[in-house]
Amino acid sequence: MPKHAKKDFPVTKVRRFIEPGPVVLVSSQYKGERDIMTMGWHMIMESSPSLIGCFIWDQNHSFNLIRRSKECVINLPTFDMVHTIIGIGNSHGPAPDKFAQFKLTAAPASKVDAPLIAECYANFECKLVDASLIKRYCLFVFEVVKAHVATTPRYPTTVHYRGDGVFMIAGRNVSYRKQFKRVNL
Ligand SMILES: Cc1cc2nc3c(=O)[nH]c(=O)nc-3n(C[C@H](O)[C@H](O)[C@H](O)COP(=O)(O)O)c2cc1C
């Protein structure tokens, strides 16, 4: 007997099953103007160098700031920030300034001009390394050039978007480390 009874499913909605990555807040700055957007569509493309592919819709104000400045910060918020995550995703720059609107602290980065969001668990300073897919797919390939990560807890309570306004909250962790081939760790 098959494990699951299945039915036809709209291909436009399969993303809900393969969007496990945490929702992040992307901060950017260009010529003194700054912005923040919520982002769920991203993927790891390489670990060394540390490459992350990000879908940034061209209708977002952040798209222009990031394309022009060629950099951004990917900030990792936690569940306690869920209303901020949604609020930022519901609003568009350039005004009002989202740092002020959502009472977030802009901290200086070390390798990019875009500000870090101090309230987030982690901040990854990124430089655009491949712009060739932006026009066709709104896909930015970034290299993380500096990472700031909280020392505790080890596994932050991140939120993961499942579509339709539903989030999965990071939960139980189980380690199967001993069963892994070293190269896959
Ligand atoms: C949970 C969630 C996930 C989102 N993921 C993305 C994404 O991956 N890419 C994107 O371009 N917009 C995404 N958005 C929409 C942007 O966050 C939204 O358009 C934002 O307001 C853009 O702000 P800006 O115009 O100031 O740049 C998401 C919104 C939410 C609430």
CSV table of C-alpha atoms and ligand atoms in Angstrom, one decimal:
chain,number,residue,atom,x,y,z
A,1,MET,CA,0.0,0.0,0.0
A,2,PRO,CA,1.4,3.5,-0.8
A,3,LYS,CA,2.0,5.5,2.3
A,4,HIS,CA,0.0,8.5,1.2
A,5,ALA,CA,-3.1,8.9,-0.9
A,6,LYS,CA,-2.4,11.6,-3.5
A,7,LYS,CA,-4.2,13.9,-5.8
A,8,ASP,CA,-3.2,16.3,-8.6
A,9,PHE,CA,-1.8,19.5,-7.2
A,10,PRO,CA,-1.2,22.9,-8.8
A,11,VAL,CA,2.4,23.2,-9.9
A,12,THR,CA,2.3,26.9,-9.0
A,13,LYS,CA,1.9,25.9,-5.3
A,14,VAL,CA,4.6,23.2,-4.9
A,15,ARG,CA,6.9,25.9,-3.4
A,16,ARG,CA,5.0,25.4,-0.2
A,17,PHE,CA,6.7,22.1,0.3
A,18,ILE,CA,10.2,23.1,-0.5
A,19,GLU,CA,10.5,26.4,1.2
A,20,PRO,CA,12.1,25.3,4.4
A,21,GLY,CA,14.7,28.0,4.7
A,22,PRO,CA,14.1,30.7,7.4
A,23,VAL,CA,12.4,33.9,6.5
A,24,VAL,CA,15.1,36.6,6.5
A,25,LEU,CA,15.1,40.4,6.5
A,26,VAL,CA,17.3,42.0,3.8
A,27,SER,CA,18.7,45.4,4.6
A,28,SER,CA,20.2,47.6,1.9
A,29,GLN,CA,21.5,51.1,1.4
A,30,TYR,CA,22.4,53.2,-1.7
A,31,LYS,CA,23.5,56.9,-1.6
A,32,GLY,CA,22.2,57.5,1.9
A,33,GLU,CA,18.8,55.8,1.3
A,34,ARG,CA,18.1,52.6,3.1
A,35,ASP,CA,15.4,49.9,3.1
A,36,ILE,CA,14.4,46.5,4.5
A,37,MET,CA,12.5,43.7,2.9
A,38,THR,CA,11.2,40.4,4.1
A,39,MET,CA,12.5,37.4,2.0
A,40,GLY,CA,11.6,33.7,2.0
A,41,TRP,CA,12.9,32.7,-1.5
A,42,HIS,CA,16.6,32.1,-1.1
A,43,MET,CA,18.9,29.1,-1.5
A,44,ILE,CA,22.4,28.1,-0.6
A,45,MET,CA,24.5,27.7,-3.9
A,46,GLU,CA,27.9,27.0,-2.5
A,47,SER,CA,29.6,26.9,0.9
A,48,SER,CA,33.1,28.0,0.0
A,49,PRO,CA,32.9,30.7,-1.2
A,50,SER,CA,29.7,31.2,0.8
A,51,LEU,CA,27.1,31.8,-2.0
A,52,ILE,CA,23.4,32.5,-1.5
A,53,GLY,CA,20.9,32.9,-4.4
A,54,CYS,CA,18.0,35.3,-3.6
A,55,PHE,CA,14.8,36.1,-5.5
A,56,ILE,CA,14.2,39.9,-5.2
A,57,TRP,CA,11.2,41.0,-7.1
A,58,ASP,CA,11.9,44.0,-9.4
A,59,GLN,CA,8.8,45.8,-8.1
A,60,ASN,CA,10.4,46.0,-4.6
A,61,HIS,CA,12.2,49.2,-3.8
A,62,SER,CA,15.0,47.1,-2.3
A,63,PHE,CA,15.6,45.7,-5.8
A,64,ASN,CA,16.9,49.0,-7.0
A,65,LEU,CA,19.0,49.8,-3.9
A,66,ILE,CA,20.7,46.3,-4.0
A,67,ARG,CA,21.2,46.3,-7.8
A,68,ARG,CA,22.9,49.7,-7.7
A,69,SER,CA,24.9,49.3,-4.5
A,70,LYS,CA,25.7,45.6,-5.3
A,71,GLU,CA,25.5,44.6,-1.7
A,72,CYS,CA,23.1,43.9,1.2
A,73,VAL,CA,22.8,42.4,4.6
A,74,ILE,CA,20.8,39.2,5.1
A,75,ASN,CA,19.5,39.3,8.7
A,76,LEU,CA,18.1,36.3,10.5
A,77,PRO,CA,15.1,37.2,12.7
A,78,THR,CA,13.4,35.0,15.3
A,79,PHE,CA,9.8,34.1,16.1
A,80,ASP,CA,9.4,37.0,18.6
A,81,MET,CA,9.8,39.3,15.6
A,82,VAL,CA,7.1,37.7,13.5
A,83,HIS,CA,4.9,40.9,13.5
A,84,THR,CA,7.9,42.9,12.3
A,85,ILE,CA,8.6,40.3,9.6
A,86,ILE,CA,5.0,40.6,8.3
A,87,GLY,CA,4.8,44.4,8.7
A,88,ILE,CA,8.0,44.9,6.7
A,89,GLY,CA,6.8,42.5,4.0
A,90,ASN,CA,3.5,44.5,3.8
A,91,SER,CA,5.2,47.9,3.3
A,92,HIS,CA,7.2,49.4,0.5
A,93,GLY,CA,10.1,51.9,0.6
A,94,PRO,CA,11.4,54.4,0.1
A,95,ALA,CA,9.4,56.2,2.8
A,96,PRO,CA,8.8,55.9,5.7
A,97,ASP,CA,12.1,54.6,6.9
A,98,LYS,CA,11.5,51.0,8.0
A,99,PHE,CA,14.1,51.1,10.7
A,100,ALA,CA,12.2,53.9,12.4
A,101,GLN,CA,8.7,52.6,11.6
A,102,PHE,CA,9.5,49.1,13.1
A,103,LYS,CA,11.8,50.4,15.9
A,104,LEU,CA,14.8,48.5,14.6
A,105,THR,CA,18.4,49.4,15.4
A,106,ALA,CA,20.7,50.0,12.4
A,107,ALA,CA,24.2,48.9,13.3
A,108,PRO,CA,27.3,49.5,11.1
A,109,ALA,CA,28.5,46.6,9.0
A,110,SER,CA,32.2,46.1,8.5
A,111,LYS,CA,32.5,45.2,4.8
A,112,VAL,CA,29.4,46.7,3.2
A,113,ASP,CA,27.6,50.1,3.6
A,114,ALA,CA,24.2,48.5,4.2
A,115,PRO,CA,23.3,48.5,7.9
A,116,LEU,CA,22.9,45.4,10.1
A,117,ILE,CA,19.6,44.9,12.0
A,118,ALA,CA,20.9,44.6,15.6
A,119,GLU,CA,17.7,42.9,16.9
A,120,CYS,CA,18.3,39.9,14.6
A,121,TYR,CA,20.0,36.7,15.7
A,122,ALA,CA,22.5,36.8,12.9
A,123,ASN,CA,23.7,39.2,10.2
A,124,PHE,CA,25.4,38.2,7.0
A,125,GLU,CA,27.1,40.9,5.0
A,126,CYS,CA,26.8,40.2,1.3
A,127,LYS,CA,28.3,41.3,-2.0
A,128,LEU,CA,26.7,40.7,-5.3
A,129,VAL,CA,29.0,38.3,-7.2
A,130,ASP,CA,26.7,37.4,-10.2
A,131,ALA,CA,24.2,39.7,-11.7
A,132,SER,CA,23.6,37.7,-14.9
A,133,LEU,CA,20.3,36.2,-13.7
A,134,ILE,CA,18.7,39.4,-12.4
A,135,LYS,CA,17.1,40.5,-15.5
A,136,ARG,CA,15.5,37.2,-16.4
A,137,TYR,CA,14.8,35.7,-13.0
A,138,CYS,CA,15.2,38.5,-10.4
A,139,LEU,CA,17.9,36.2,-9.0
A,140,PHE,CA,20.8,37.8,-7.2
A,141,VAL,CA,23.8,35.6,-6.3
A,142,PHE,CA,25.5,37.0,-3.2
A,143,GLU,CA,28.7,36.0,-1.5
A,144,VAL,CA,28.6,36.3,2.3
A,145,VAL,CA,31.8,38.2,3.1
A,146,LYS,CA,31.3,38.7,6.9
A,147,ALA,CA,29.0,36.9,9.4
A,148,HIS,CA,27.9,38.1,12.9
A,149,VAL,CA,26.1,35.3,14.8
A,150,ALA,CA,24.7,35.3,18.4
A,151,THR,CA,26.5,32.8,20.6
A,152,THR,CA,23.3,31.5,22.2
A,153,PRO,CA,20.9,29.7,21.7
A,154,ARG,CA,22.7,27.3,19.4
A,155,TYR,CA,19.5,26.8,17.3
A,156,PRO,CA,17.5,30.0,17.0
A,157,THR,CA,13.7,29.8,16.8
A,158,THR,CA,13.4,30.9,13.2
A,159,VAL,CA,10.2,31.1,11.1
A,160,HIS,CA,9.7,29.4,7.8
A,161,TYR,CA,7.1,30.4,5.3
A,162,ARG,CA,4.6,27.9,4.1
A,163,GLY,CA,2.4,30.2,2.0
A,164,ASP,CA,-1.1,31.5,2.6
A,165,GLY,CA,0.0,33.5,5.7
A,166,VAL,CA,1.2,30.3,7.6
A,167,PHE,CA,4.6,30.0,9.2
A,168,MET,CA,6.4,26.9,10.5
A,169,ILE,CA,8.3,27.7,13.7
A,170,ALA,CA,11.6,26.0,14.1
A,171,GLY,CA,11.2,23.2,16.6
A,172,ARG,CA,12.9,20.0,17.8
A,173,ASN,CA,16.4,19.2,16.6
A,174,VAL,CA,17.7,15.6,16.2
A,175,SER,CA,21.3,14.7,15.4
A,176,TYR,CA,22.1,11.8,13.0
A,177,ARG,CA,25.7,13.0,12.7
A,178,LYS,CA,27.1,9.5,13.2
A,179,GLN,CA,25.3,8.2,10.1
A,180,PHE,CA,26.5,11.0,7.8
A,181,LYS,CA,29.3,10.8,5.3
A,182,ARG,CA,31.7,13.5,6.4
A,183,VAL,CA,31.4,15.3,3.1
A,184,ASN,CA,27.7,15.8,3.7
A,185,LEU,CA,27.9,17.3,7.1
B,1,LIG,C1,6.9,36.0,4.5
B,1,LIG,C2,7.2,36.8,3.3
B,1,LIG,C3,8.2,36.4,2.4
B,1,LIG,C4,8.5,37.2,1.3
B,1,LIG,N1,9.5,36.7,0.4
B,1,LIG,C5,9.9,37.5,-0.6
B,1,LIG,C6,10.9,37.1,-1.5
B,1,LIG,O1,11.5,36.0,-1.3
B,1,LIG,N2,11.3,37.9,-2.5
B,1,LIG,C7,10.6,39.2,-2.7
B,1,LIG,O2,11.0,39.9,-3.6
B,1,LIG,N3,9.7,39.6,-1.9
B,1,LIG,C8,9.3,38.8,-0.8
B,1,LIG,N4,8.3,39.3,0.0
B,1,LIG,C9,7.7,40.5,-0.2
B,1,LIG,C10,8.5,41.7,0.2
B,1,LIG,O3,9.0,41.5,1.5
B,1,LIG,C11,7.7,43.0,0.1
B,1,LIG,O4,7.3,43.2,-1.2
B,1,LIG,C12,8.5,44.2,0.7
B,1,LIG,O5,7.5,45.0,1.2
B,1,LIG,C13,9.4,44.9,-0.2
B,1,LIG,O6,9.8,46.1,0.4
B,1,LIG,P1,10.5,47.3,-0.5
B,1,LIG,O7,9.6,47.7,-1.6
B,1,LIG,O8,10.6,48.4,0.5
B,1,LIG,O9,11.8,46.7,-0.9
B,1,LIG,C14,7.9,38.5,1.1
B,1,LIG,C15,7.0,38.9,2.1
B,1,LIG,C16,6.6,38.1,3.1
B,1,LIG,C17,5.6,38.6,4.1
